[in-house]
Amino acid sequence: MLKGRLALVTGSTSGIGLGIARALARQGADLVLNGFGDAAQIERLRAGLASEFGIEASYEGADLSRPAEIDAMFARIAARGATVDILVNNAGIQHVARVEQFPPERWDAVIAINLSAAFHATRCALPAMQQRNWGRIVNIASAHGLVASVEKAAYVAAKHGIVGLTKVVALENARTGITCNAICPGWVLTPLVQKQIDARAAQSGQTVEQAKLALVSEKQPSQEFVTPAQLGELTVFLCSPAADQVRGVAWAIDGGWTAQ
Ligand code: NAD
């Protein structure tokens, strides 16, 4: 379905981004991977995806907290005659602290990576999409783009912000073949969440398994984690012709979290 399309998935060396990259590649999309990690491991990942799905896969190591690196990444892609058809703004970080104890530099970092990077990448991707009158922008927000939790001021602000950005980009391109939508996952068991489970176990004296169940049950009525593969398939749907008129939504996939 996506043969001949090029997808840039930010933060695709791990977790949700990798799940989304795999699902898009399974549909034939070529990939630009991005994210941090060990160089040899990333190269194995890149080569593995290319051979498993018979696609072209490249890697861009841009640090998305630096706007100039985002511009340079798009310039390198353009220089090899390629254009991004599908942009998945997924890279993200977390910091947990009450507002009065929140380190200002962590606030800046969370806003830069979870919100501003999506603006910069979208700004860079749109002109070529507009020229071809086709494009898909999928922003990975969060249940925290719709509701709040304590101790996550920067994350909740960034995720509410990206839901707003999604709506504006959708409206500005409403009469084109470019759609922009947000996905709002509940808990997904990735390294980002494992850190929170480990901290919870350390603080409460629970085992890691007990802390994991407590964390997911507290917010998510299904008591089950969402998986990167499920998020990949939802992204594939948003890239399909069936989703041509899905524009500017914030789509919850959260085991019932925000239905409460
Ligand atoms: P993760 O830690 O497994 O992956 C994050 C990815 O972002 C990694 O590839 C990392 O290298 C990359 N990254 C981090 N900082 C970067 C930077 N400055 N420049 C480039 N890449 C950078 O986390 P995840 O859980 O897969 O999270 C992915 C997205 O999903 C985030 O936006 C997160 O907020 C969102 N999300 C996660 C959950 C969850 O429960 N895990 C729930 C809702 C939303």
PDB file of C-alpha atoms and ligand atoms in Angstrom:
ATOM      1  CA  MET A   1       0.000   0.000   0.000  1.00  0.00           C
ATOM      2  CA  LEU A   2       2.849   2.448   0.747  1.00  0.00           C
ATOM      3  CA  LYS A   3       5.312   1.321  -1.913  1.00  0.00           C
ATOM      4  CA  GLY A   4       7.198   4.311  -3.304  1.00  0.00           C
ATOM      5  CA  ARG A   5       6.481   6.458  -0.224  1.00  0.00           C
ATOM      6  CA  LEU A   6       9.295   7.640   2.035  1.00  0.00           C
ATOM      7  CA  ALA A   7       8.573   7.734   5.769  1.00  0.00           C
ATOM      8  CA  LEU A   8      10.677   9.634   8.302  1.00  0.00           C
ATOM      9  CA  VAL A   9       9.967   8.334  11.799  1.00  0.00           C
ATOM     10  CA  THR A  10      11.702  10.355  14.501  1.00  0.00           C
ATOM     11  CA  GLY A  11      12.884   8.424  17.537  1.00  0.00           C
ATOM     12  CA  SER A  12      12.668   5.122  15.679  1.00  0.00           C
ATOM     13  CA  THR A  13      15.709   3.433  17.233  1.00  0.00           C
ATOM     14  CA  SER A  14      13.510   2.257  20.131  1.00  0.00           C
ATOM     15  CA  GLY A  15      10.012   1.606  21.448  1.00  0.00           C
ATOM     16  CA  ILE A  16       6.977   3.046  19.691  1.00  0.00           C
ATOM     17  CA  GLY A  17       8.909   4.664  16.821  1.00  0.00           C
ATOM     18  CA  LEU A  18      10.473   1.343  15.938  1.00  0.00           C
ATOM     19  CA  GLY A  19       7.054  -0.365  16.031  1.00  0.00           C
ATOM     20  CA  ILE A  20       5.687   2.285  13.676  1.00  0.00           C
ATOM     21  CA  ALA A  21       8.703   2.058  11.341  1.00  0.00           C
ATOM     22  CA  ARG A  22       8.245  -1.727  11.117  1.00  0.00           C
ATOM     23  CA  ALA A  23       4.530  -1.427  10.307  1.00  0.00           C
ATOM     24  CA  LEU A  24       5.151   1.192   7.585  1.00  0.00           C
ATOM     25  CA  ALA A  25       7.987  -0.894   6.104  1.00  0.00           C
ATOM     26  CA  ARG A  26       5.695  -3.952   6.038  1.00  0.00           C
ATOM     27  CA  GLN A  27       3.428  -1.870   3.749  1.00  0.00           C
ATOM     28  CA  GLY A  28       6.406  -1.174   1.461  1.00  0.00           C
ATOM     29  CA  ALA A  29       7.366   2.329   2.611  1.00  0.00           C
ATOM     30  CA  ASP A  30      11.037   3.278   2.472  1.00  0.00           C
ATOM     31  CA  LEU A  31      12.356   4.519   5.812  1.00  0.00           C
ATOM     32  CA  VAL A  32      14.478   7.242   7.297  1.00  0.00           C
ATOM     33  CA  LEU A  33      15.263   6.158  10.839  1.00  0.00           C
ATOM     34  CA  ASN A  34      16.268   8.660  13.516  1.00  0.00           C
ATOM     35  CA  GLY A  35      17.140   8.496  17.192  1.00  0.00           C
ATOM     36  CA  PHE A  36      19.997   7.867  19.571  1.00  0.00           C
ATOM     37  CA  GLY A  37      21.792   4.622  20.313  1.00  0.00           C
ATOM     38  CA  ASP A  38      24.870   2.544  19.702  1.00  0.00           C
ATOM     39  CA  ALA A  39      26.074   3.073  16.101  1.00  0.00           C
ATOM     40  CA  ALA A  40      26.677  -0.625  15.372  1.00  0.00           C
ATOM     41  CA  GLN A  41      23.263  -1.596  16.791  1.00  0.00           C
ATOM     42  CA  ILE A  42      21.523   1.101  14.736  1.00  0.00           C
ATOM     43  CA  GLU A  43      23.283  -0.092  11.584  1.00  0.00           C
ATOM     44  CA  ARG A  44      22.132  -3.675  12.305  1.00  0.00           C
ATOM     45  CA  LEU A  45      18.598  -2.376  12.801  1.00  0.00           C
ATOM     46  CA  ARG A  46      18.698  -0.373   9.542  1.00  0.00           C
ATOM     47  CA  ALA A  47      20.110  -3.237   7.481  1.00  0.00           C
ATOM     48  CA  GLY A  48      17.701  -5.726   9.128  1.00  0.00           C
ATOM     49  CA  LEU A  49      14.614  -3.662   8.269  1.00  0.00           C
ATOM     50  CA  ALA A  50      15.818  -3.142   4.682  1.00  0.00           C
ATOM     51  CA  SER A  51      16.334  -6.857   4.087  1.00  0.00           C
ATOM     52  CA  GLU A  52      13.276  -8.105   6.051  1.00  0.00           C
ATOM     53  CA  PHE A  53      10.864  -5.877   4.123  1.00  0.00           C
ATOM     54  CA  GLY A  54      12.759  -5.337   0.836  1.00  0.00           C
ATOM     55  CA  ILE A  55      12.777  -1.565   1.257  1.00  0.00           C
ATOM     56  CA  GLU A  56      15.346   1.254   1.299  1.00  0.00           C
ATOM     57  CA  ALA A  57      16.279   2.312   4.816  1.00  0.00           C
ATOM     58  CA  SER A  58      18.631   5.097   5.837  1.00  0.00           C
ATOM     59  CA  TYR A  59      19.536   6.630   9.181  1.00  0.00           C
ATOM     60  CA  GLU A  60      19.779  10.268  10.262  1.00  0.00           C
ATOM     61  CA  GLY A  61      21.287  10.971  13.680  1.00  0.00           C
ATOM     62  CA  ALA A  62      19.868  14.497  14.093  1.00  0.00           C
ATOM     63  CA  ASP A  63      19.464  15.623  17.708  1.00  0.00           C
ATOM     64  CA  LEU A  64      15.900  16.925  17.559  1.00  0.00           C
ATOM     65  CA  SER A  65      16.410  19.294  20.460  1.00  0.00           C
ATOM     66  CA  ARG A  66      18.452  21.398  17.979  1.00  0.00           C
ATOM     67  CA  PRO A  67      16.352  23.018  15.234  1.00  0.00           C
ATOM     68  CA  ALA A  68      19.406  23.514  12.993  1.00  0.00           C
ATOM     69  CA  GLU A  69      19.979  19.732  12.978  1.00  0.00           C
ATOM     70  CA  ILE A  70      16.382  19.177  11.852  1.00  0.00           C
ATOM     71  CA  ASP A  71      16.828  21.607   8.954  1.00  0.00           C
ATOM     72  CA  ALA A  72      20.136  19.932   8.053  1.00  0.00           C
ATOM     73  CA  MET A  73      18.490  16.469   8.105  1.00  0.00           C
ATOM     74  CA  PHE A  74      15.810  17.584   5.625  1.00  0.00           C
ATOM     75  CA  ALA A  75      18.467  19.276   3.465  1.00  0.00           C
ATOM     76  CA  ARG A  76      20.463  15.995   3.316  1.00  0.00           C
ATOM     77  CA  ILE A  77      17.338  14.037   2.357  1.00  0.00           C
ATOM     78  CA  ALA A  78      16.558  16.593  -0.394  1.00  0.00           C
ATOM     79  CA  ALA A  79      20.181  16.517  -1.594  1.00  0.00           C
ATOM     80  CA  ARG A  80      19.817  12.834  -2.438  1.00  0.00           C
ATOM     81  CA  GLY A  81      16.724  13.611  -4.499  1.00  0.00           C
ATOM     82  CA  ALA A  82      14.253  12.236  -1.937  1.00  0.00           C
ATOM     83  CA  THR A  83      11.293  13.870  -0.210  1.00  0.00           C
ATOM     84  CA  VAL A  84       9.466  12.854   2.930  1.00  0.00           C
ATOM     85  CA  ASP A  85       5.905  11.683   2.143  1.00  0.00           C
ATOM     86  CA  ILE A  86       5.081  10.441   5.652  1.00  0.00           C
ATOM     87  CA  LEU A  87       6.378  12.255   8.714  1.00  0.00           C
ATOM     88  CA  VAL A  88       5.889  10.604  12.088  1.00  0.00           C
ATOM     89  CA  ASN A  89       6.838  12.971  14.909  1.00  0.00           C
ATOM     90  CA  ASN A  90       7.476  10.441  17.621  1.00  0.00           C
ATOM     91  CA  ALA A  91      10.721  11.208  19.488  1.00  0.00           C
ATOM     92  CA  GLY A  92      10.041  12.095  23.089  1.00  0.00           C
ATOM     93  CA  ILE A  93      11.435  12.189  26.597  1.00  0.00           C
ATOM     94  CA  GLN A  94       9.922  12.392  30.065  1.00  0.00           C
ATOM     95  CA  HIS A  95      10.826  14.061  33.346  1.00  0.00           C
ATOM     96  CA  VAL A  96       8.801  13.519  36.503  1.00  0.00           C
ATOM     97  CA  ALA A  97       8.747  16.131  39.304  1.00  0.00           C
ATOM     98  CA  ARG A  98       6.326  18.521  40.998  1.00  0.00           C
ATOM     99  CA  VAL A  99       6.241  21.979  39.402  1.00  0.00           C
ATOM    100  CA  GLU A 100       8.040  23.714  42.271  1.00  0.00           C
ATOM    101  CA  GLN A 101      10.868  21.173  42.001  1.00  0.00           C
ATOM    102  CA  PHE A 102      10.925  20.889  38.213  1.00  0.00           C
ATOM    103  CA  PRO A 103      14.427  21.774  36.917  1.00  0.00           C
ATOM    104  CA  PRO A 104      13.998  24.555  34.320  1.00  0.00           C
ATOM    105  CA  GLU A 105      16.498  22.883  31.981  1.00  0.00           C
ATOM    106  CA  ARG A 106      14.414  19.667  32.013  1.00  0.00           C
ATOM    107  CA  TRP A 107      11.299  21.738  31.176  1.00  0.00           C
ATOM    108  CA  ASP A 108      13.169  23.257  28.216  1.00  0.00           C
ATOM    109  CA  ALA A 109      14.417  19.853  27.028  1.00  0.00           C
ATOM    110  CA  VAL A 110      10.965  18.203  27.191  1.00  0.00           C
ATOM    111  CA  ILE A 111       9.328  21.107  25.323  1.00  0.00           C
ATOM    112  CA  ALA A 112      12.139  21.167  22.734  1.00  0.00           C
ATOM    113  CA  ILE A 113      11.971  17.451  21.905  1.00  0.00           C
ATOM    114  CA  ASN A 114       8.288  16.617  22.511  1.00  0.00           C
ATOM    115  CA  LEU A 115       6.801  19.777  20.972  1.00  0.00           C
ATOM    116  CA  SER A 116       9.132  22.181  19.162  1.00  0.00           C
ATOM    117  CA  ALA A 117      10.848  19.383  17.187  1.00  0.00           C
ATOM    118  CA  ALA A 118       7.460  18.409  15.702  1.00  0.00           C
ATOM    119  CA  PHE A 119       6.907  22.010  14.621  1.00  0.00           C
ATOM    120  CA  HIS A 120      10.348  22.234  13.009  1.00  0.00           C
ATOM    121  CA  ALA A 121      10.069  18.889  11.215  1.00  0.00           C
ATOM    122  CA  THR A 122       6.553  19.744   9.990  1.00  0.00           C
ATOM    123  CA  ARG A 123       7.751  23.159   8.788  1.00  0.00           C
ATOM    124  CA  CYS A 124      10.541  21.432   6.822  1.00  0.00           C
ATOM    125  CA  ALA A 125       8.354  18.631   5.416  1.00  0.00           C
ATOM    126  CA  LEU A 126       5.311  20.617   4.261  1.00  0.00           C
ATOM    127  CA  PRO A 127       6.613  22.467   1.154  1.00  0.00           C
ATOM    128  CA  ALA A 128       7.497  19.251  -0.722  1.00  0.00           C
ATOM    129  CA  MET A 129       4.234  17.596   0.380  1.00  0.00           C
ATOM    130  CA  GLN A 130       2.304  20.626  -0.887  1.00  0.00           C
ATOM    131  CA  GLN A 131       4.137  20.473  -4.204  1.00  0.00           C
ATOM    132  CA  ARG A 132       3.045  16.837  -4.680  1.00  0.00           C
ATOM    133  CA  ASN A 133      -0.357  17.384  -3.037  1.00  0.00           C
ATOM    134  CA  TRP A 134       0.057  14.311  -0.859  1.00  0.00           C
ATOM    135  CA  GLY A 135       1.383  13.849   2.613  1.00  0.00           C
ATOM    136  CA  ARG A 136       0.729  12.258   5.971  1.00  0.00           C
ATOM    137  CA  ILE A 137       1.849  13.801   9.244  1.00  0.00           C
ATOM    138  CA  VAL A 138       1.255  11.664  12.313  1.00  0.00           C
ATOM    139  CA  ASN A 139       2.109  13.172  15.681  1.00  0.00           C
ATOM    140  CA  ILE A 140       2.591  10.781  18.570  1.00  0.00           C
ATOM    141  CA  ALA A 141       0.973  12.686  21.418  1.00  0.00           C
ATOM    142  CA  SER A 142      -0.296  10.770  24.455  1.00  0.00           C
ATOM    143  CA  ALA A 143      -3.297  10.297  26.719  1.00  0.00           C
ATOM    144  CA  HIS A 144      -1.470  13.189  28.396  1.00  0.00           C
ATOM    145  CA  GLY A 145      -2.389  15.261  25.338  1.00  0.00           C
ATOM    146  CA  LEU A 146      -6.022  14.953  26.486  1.00  0.00           C
ATOM    147  CA  VAL A 147      -5.873  14.726  30.285  1.00  0.00           C
ATOM    148  CA  ALA A 148      -3.271  15.477  32.947  1.00  0.00           C
ATOM    149  CA  SER A 149      -1.397  13.639  35.677  1.00  0.00           C
ATOM    150  CA  VAL A 150       0.593  15.050  38.566  1.00  0.00           C
ATOM    151  CA  GLU A 151       4.359  15.566  38.281  1.00  0.00           C
ATOM    152  CA  LYS A 152       4.361  15.720  34.484  1.00  0.00           C
ATOM    153  CA  ALA A 153       3.983  19.468  33.841  1.00  0.00           C
ATOM    154  CA  ALA A 154       6.366  19.705  30.883  1.00  0.00           C
ATOM    155  CA  TYR A 155       5.186  16.459  29.286  1.00  0.00           C
ATOM    156  CA  VAL A 156       1.480  17.284  29.659  1.00  0.00           C
ATOM    157  CA  ALA A 157       2.058  20.834  28.356  1.00  0.00           C
ATOM    158  CA  ALA A 158       4.032  19.528  25.359  1.00  0.00           C
ATOM    159  CA  LYS A 159       1.473  16.817  24.561  1.00  0.00           C
ATOM    160  CA  HIS A 160      -1.505  19.203  24.824  1.00  0.00           C
ATOM    161  CA  GLY A 161       0.550  21.537  22.621  1.00  0.00           C
ATOM    162  CA  ILE A 162       1.147  18.939  19.954  1.00  0.00           C
ATOM    163  CA  VAL A 163      -2.584  18.186  19.804  1.00  0.00           C
ATOM    164  CA  GLY A 164      -3.122  21.908  19.105  1.00  0.00           C
ATOM    165  CA  LEU A 165      -0.361  21.982  16.491  1.00  0.00           C
ATOM    166  CA  THR A 166      -1.963  18.943  14.838  1.00  0.00           C
ATOM    167  CA  LYS A 167      -5.282  20.769  14.439  1.00  0.00           C
ATOM    168  CA  VAL A 168      -3.671  23.894  12.961  1.00  0.00           C
ATOM    169  CA  VAL A 169      -1.613  21.918  10.417  1.00  0.00           C
ATOM    170  CA  ALA A 170      -4.708  19.885   9.484  1.00  0.00           C
ATOM    171  CA  LEU A 171      -6.770  23.053   8.945  1.00  0.00           C
ATOM    172  CA  GLU A 172      -4.088  24.927   7.010  1.00  0.00           C
ATOM    173  CA  ASN A 173      -3.885  21.975   4.586  1.00  0.00           C
ATOM    174  CA  ALA A 174      -7.538  20.950   4.646  1.00  0.00           C
ATOM    175  CA  ARG A 175      -8.062  21.470   0.907  1.00  0.00           C
ATOM    176  CA  THR A 176      -5.026  19.414  -0.048  1.00  0.00           C
ATOM    177  CA  GLY A 177      -4.053  15.752  -0.002  1.00  0.00           C
ATOM    178  CA  ILE A 178      -2.066  16.325   3.175  1.00  0.00           C
ATOM    179  CA  THR A 179      -3.535  15.145   6.460  1.00  0.00           C
ATOM    180  CA  CYS A 180      -2.218  15.713   9.955  1.00  0.00           C
ATOM    181  CA  ASN A 181      -3.432  13.708  12.928  1.00  0.00           C
ATOM    182  CA  ALA A 182      -2.321  12.868  16.443  1.00  0.00           C
ATOM    183  CA  ILE A 183      -2.298   9.492  18.142  1.00  0.00           C
ATOM    184  CA  CYS A 184      -2.786   9.510  21.908  1.00  0.00           C
ATOM    185  CA  PRO A 185      -1.480   6.260  23.397  1.00  0.00           C
ATOM    186  CA  GLY A 186      -1.981   5.176  26.971  1.00  0.00           C
ATOM    187  CA  TRP A 187       0.798   3.177  28.660  1.00  0.00           C
ATOM    188  CA  VAL A 188       3.120   1.339  26.293  1.00  0.00           C
ATOM    189  CA  LEU A 189       5.869  -0.815  27.811  1.00  0.00           C
ATOM    190  CA  THR A 190       8.981   0.889  26.355  1.00  0.00           C
ATOM    191  CA  PRO A 191      12.271   2.074  27.911  1.00  0.00           C
ATOM    192  CA  LEU A 192      10.603   5.460  28.614  1.00  0.00           C
ATOM    193  CA  VAL A 193       7.985   3.774  30.819  1.00  0.00           C
ATOM    194  CA  GLN A 194      10.293   1.096  32.241  1.00  0.00           C
ATOM    195  CA  LYS A 195      12.245   3.917  33.948  1.00  0.00           C
ATOM    196  CA  GLN A 196       9.026   5.069  35.656  1.00  0.00           C
ATOM    197  CA  ILE A 197       8.189   1.496  36.722  1.00  0.00           C
ATOM    198  CA  ASP A 198      11.682   1.010  38.170  1.00  0.00           C
ATOM    199  CA  ALA A 199      11.417   4.326  40.078  1.00  0.00           C
ATOM    200  CA  ARG A 200       7.998   3.315  41.410  1.00  0.00           C
ATOM    201  CA  ALA A 201       9.288  -0.082  42.561  1.00  0.00           C
ATOM    202  CA  ALA A 202      12.258   1.584  44.296  1.00  0.00           C
ATOM    203  CA  GLN A 203      10.013   4.113  46.076  1.00  0.00           C
ATOM    204  CA  SER A 204       7.210   1.732  47.116  1.00  0.00           C
ATOM    205  CA  GLY A 205       9.198  -1.387  47.959  1.00  0.00           C
ATOM    206  CA  GLN A 206       7.131  -3.351  45.391  1.00  0.00           C
ATOM    207  CA  THR A 207       8.725  -5.804  42.961  1.00  0.00           C
ATOM    208  CA  VAL A 208       9.129  -4.531  39.398  1.00  0.00           C
ATOM    209  CA  GLU A 209       6.267  -6.853  38.311  1.00  0.00           C
ATOM    210  CA  GLN A 210       3.952  -5.479  41.043  1.00  0.00           C
ATOM    211  CA  ALA A 211       4.912  -1.903  40.148  1.00  0.00           C
ATOM    212  CA  LYS A 212       4.200  -2.596  36.467  1.00  0.00           C
ATOM    213  CA  LEU A 213       0.686  -3.893  37.204  1.00  0.00           C
ATOM    214  CA  ALA A 214       0.014  -1.031  39.634  1.00  0.00           C
ATOM    215  CA  LEU A 215       1.108   1.555  37.074  1.00  0.00           C
ATOM    216  CA  VAL A 216      -1.022   0.208  34.234  1.00  0.00           C
ATOM    217  CA  SER A 217      -4.094  -0.495  36.426  1.00  0.00           C
ATOM    218  CA  GLU A 218      -4.140   2.973  37.975  1.00  0.00           C
ATOM    219  CA  LYS A 219      -4.981   4.684  34.668  1.00  0.00           C
ATOM    220  CA  GLN A 220      -5.943   2.019  32.176  1.00  0.00           C
ATOM    221  CA  PRO A 221      -9.220   0.115  32.770  1.00  0.00           C
ATOM    222  CA  SER A 222      -8.148  -2.699  30.416  1.00  0.00           C
ATOM    223  CA  GLN A 223      -5.159  -3.277  32.746  1.00  0.00           C
ATOM    224  CA  GLU A 224      -3.138  -4.093  29.639  1.00  0.00           C
ATOM    225  CA  PHE A 225      -0.400  -2.140  27.902  1.00  0.00           C
ATOM    226  CA  VAL A 226      -0.865  -0.782  24.372  1.00  0.00           C
ATOM    227  CA  THR A 227       1.786  -2.266  22.045  1.00  0.00           C
ATOM    228  CA  PRO A 228       4.121  -0.586  19.541  1.00  0.00           C
ATOM    229  CA  ALA A 229       2.725  -2.956  16.883  1.00  0.00           C
ATOM    230  CA  GLN A 230      -0.843  -1.696  17.524  1.00  0.00           C
ATOM    231  CA  LEU A 231       0.368   1.890  17.212  1.00  0.00           C
ATOM    232  CA  GLY A 232       2.107   0.914  13.974  1.00  0.00           C
ATOM    233  CA  GLU A 233      -1.129  -0.451  12.506  1.00  0.00           C
ATOM    234  CA  LEU A 234      -3.066   2.688  13.517  1.00  0.00           C
ATOM    235  CA  THR A 235      -0.399   4.779  11.774  1.00  0.00           C
ATOM    236  CA  VAL A 236      -0.731   2.601   8.661  1.00  0.00           C
ATOM    237  CA  PHE A 237      -4.490   3.222   8.716  1.00  0.00           C
ATOM    238  CA  LEU A 238      -3.943   6.996   8.977  1.00  0.00           C
ATOM    239  CA  CYS A 239      -1.673   6.731   5.913  1.00  0.00           C
ATOM    240  CA  SER A 240      -4.293   4.794   3.916  1.00  0.00           C
ATOM    241  CA  PRO A 241      -6.863   6.242   1.467  1.00  0.00           C
ATOM    242  CA  ALA A 242      -9.615   5.224   3.935  1.00  0.00           C
ATOM    243  CA  ALA A 243      -8.279   7.948   6.231  1.00  0.00           C
ATOM    244  CA  ASP A 244      -8.240  10.723   3.600  1.00  0.00           C
ATOM    245  CA  GLN A 245     -10.918  12.608   5.553  1.00  0.00           C
ATOM    246  CA  VAL A 246      -9.514  11.939   9.007  1.00  0.00           C
ATOM    247  CA  ARG A 247      -8.075  15.375   9.697  1.00  0.00           C
ATOM    248  CA  GLY A 248      -6.935  17.041  12.884  1.00  0.00           C
ATOM    249  CA  VAL A 249      -8.055  14.311  15.266  1.00  0.00           C
ATOM    250  CA  ALA A 250      -6.435  13.270  18.530  1.00  0.00           C
ATOM    251  CA  TRP A 251      -7.050   9.529  18.407  1.00  0.00           C
ATOM    252  CA  ALA A 252      -6.940   7.800  21.773  1.00  0.00           C
ATOM    253  CA  ILE A 253      -5.613   4.235  21.923  1.00  0.00           C
ATOM    254  CA  ASP A 254      -5.397   3.864  25.673  1.00  0.00           C
ATOM    255  CA  GLY A 255      -7.271   0.839  27.053  1.00  0.00           C
ATOM    256  CA  GLY A 256     -10.102   3.158  28.147  1.00  0.00           C
ATOM    257  CA  TRP A 257      -7.934   5.671  30.103  1.00  0.00           C
ATOM    258  CA  THR A 258      -9.570   8.819  28.709  1.00  0.00           C
ATOM    259  CA  ALA A 259     -13.085   7.324  28.513  1.00  0.00           C
ATOM    260  CA  GLN A 260     -13.369   7.698  32.294  1.00  0.00           C
TER     261      GLN A 260
HETATM  262  P1  NAD B   1      11.630   5.456  23.970  1.00  0.00           P
HETATM  263  O1  NAD B   1      12.461   6.073  25.036  1.00  0.00           O
HETATM  264  O2  NAD B   1      11.586   3.975  23.832  1.00  0.00           O
HETATM  265  O3  NAD B   1      12.025   6.050  22.538  1.00  0.00           O
HETATM  266  C1  NAD B   1      12.266   7.422  22.352  1.00  0.00           C
HETATM  267  C2  NAD B   1      12.994   7.603  21.040  1.00  0.00           C
HETATM  268  O4  NAD B   1      13.259   8.998  20.880  1.00  0.00           O
HETATM  269  C3  NAD B   1      14.354   6.896  21.011  1.00  0.00           C
HETATM  270  O5  NAD B   1      14.596   6.411  19.709  1.00  0.00           O
HETATM  271  C4  NAD B   1      15.331   8.029  21.350  1.00  0.00           C
HETATM  272  O6  NAD B   1      16.640   7.811  20.861  1.00  0.00           O
HETATM  273  C5  NAD B   1      14.639   9.173  20.626  1.00  0.00           C
HETATM  274  N1  NAD B   1      15.074  10.482  21.109  1.00  0.00           N
HETATM  275  C6  NAD B   1      15.057  10.973  22.367  1.00  0.00           C
HETATM  276  N2  NAD B   1      15.579  12.207  22.391  1.00  0.00           N
HETATM  277  C7  NAD B   1      15.931  12.506  21.106  1.00  0.00           C
HETATM  278  C8  NAD B   1      16.534  13.627  20.487  1.00  0.00           C
HETATM  279  N3  NAD B   1      16.899  14.718  21.176  1.00  0.00           N
HETATM  280  N4  NAD B   1      16.767  13.585  19.159  1.00  0.00           N
HETATM  281  C9  NAD B   1      16.426  12.485  18.435  1.00  0.00           C
HETATM  282  N5  NAD B   1      15.851  11.390  18.975  1.00  0.00           N
HETATM  283  C10 NAD B   1      15.614  11.410  20.295  1.00  0.00           C
HETATM  284  O7  NAD B   1      10.172   6.061  24.208  1.00  0.00           O
HETATM  285  P2  NAD B   1       8.725   5.635  23.677  1.00  0.00           P
HETATM  286  O8  NAD B   1       7.949   5.207  24.851  1.00  0.00           O
HETATM  287  O9  NAD B   1       8.819   4.747  22.487  1.00  0.00           O
HETATM  288  O10 NAD B   1       8.168   7.076  23.259  1.00  0.00           O
HETATM  289  C11 NAD B   1       7.966   7.465  21.927  1.00  0.00           C
HETATM  290  C12 NAD B   1       6.902   8.552  21.889  1.00  0.00           C
HETATM  291  O11 NAD B   1       5.665   8.029  22.359  1.00  0.00           O
HETATM  292  C13 NAD B   1       7.213   9.758  22.780  1.00  0.00           C
HETATM  293  O12 NAD B   1       6.820  10.933  22.127  1.00  0.00           O
HETATM  294  C14 NAD B   1       6.343   9.504  23.997  1.00  0.00           C
HETATM  295  O13 NAD B   1       6.005  10.684  24.660  1.00  0.00           O
HETATM  296  C15 NAD B   1       5.141   8.870  23.347  1.00  0.00           C
HETATM  297  N6  NAD B   1       4.299   8.100  24.263  1.00  0.00           N
HETATM  298  C16 NAD B   1       4.814   7.044  24.963  1.00  0.00           C
HETATM  299  C17 NAD B   1       3.972   6.337  25.807  1.00  0.00           C
HETATM  300  C18 NAD B   1       4.451   5.159  26.595  1.00  0.00           C
HETATM  301  O14 NAD B   1       3.701   4.685  27.454  1.00  0.00           O
HETATM  302  N7  NAD B   1       5.640   4.621  26.327  1.00  0.00           N
HETATM  303  C19 NAD B   1       2.637   6.718  25.948  1.00  0.00           C
HETATM  304  C20 NAD B   1       2.159   7.785  25.223  1.00  0.00           C
HETATM  305  C21 NAD B   1       3.006   8.477  24.381  1.00  0.00           C
END
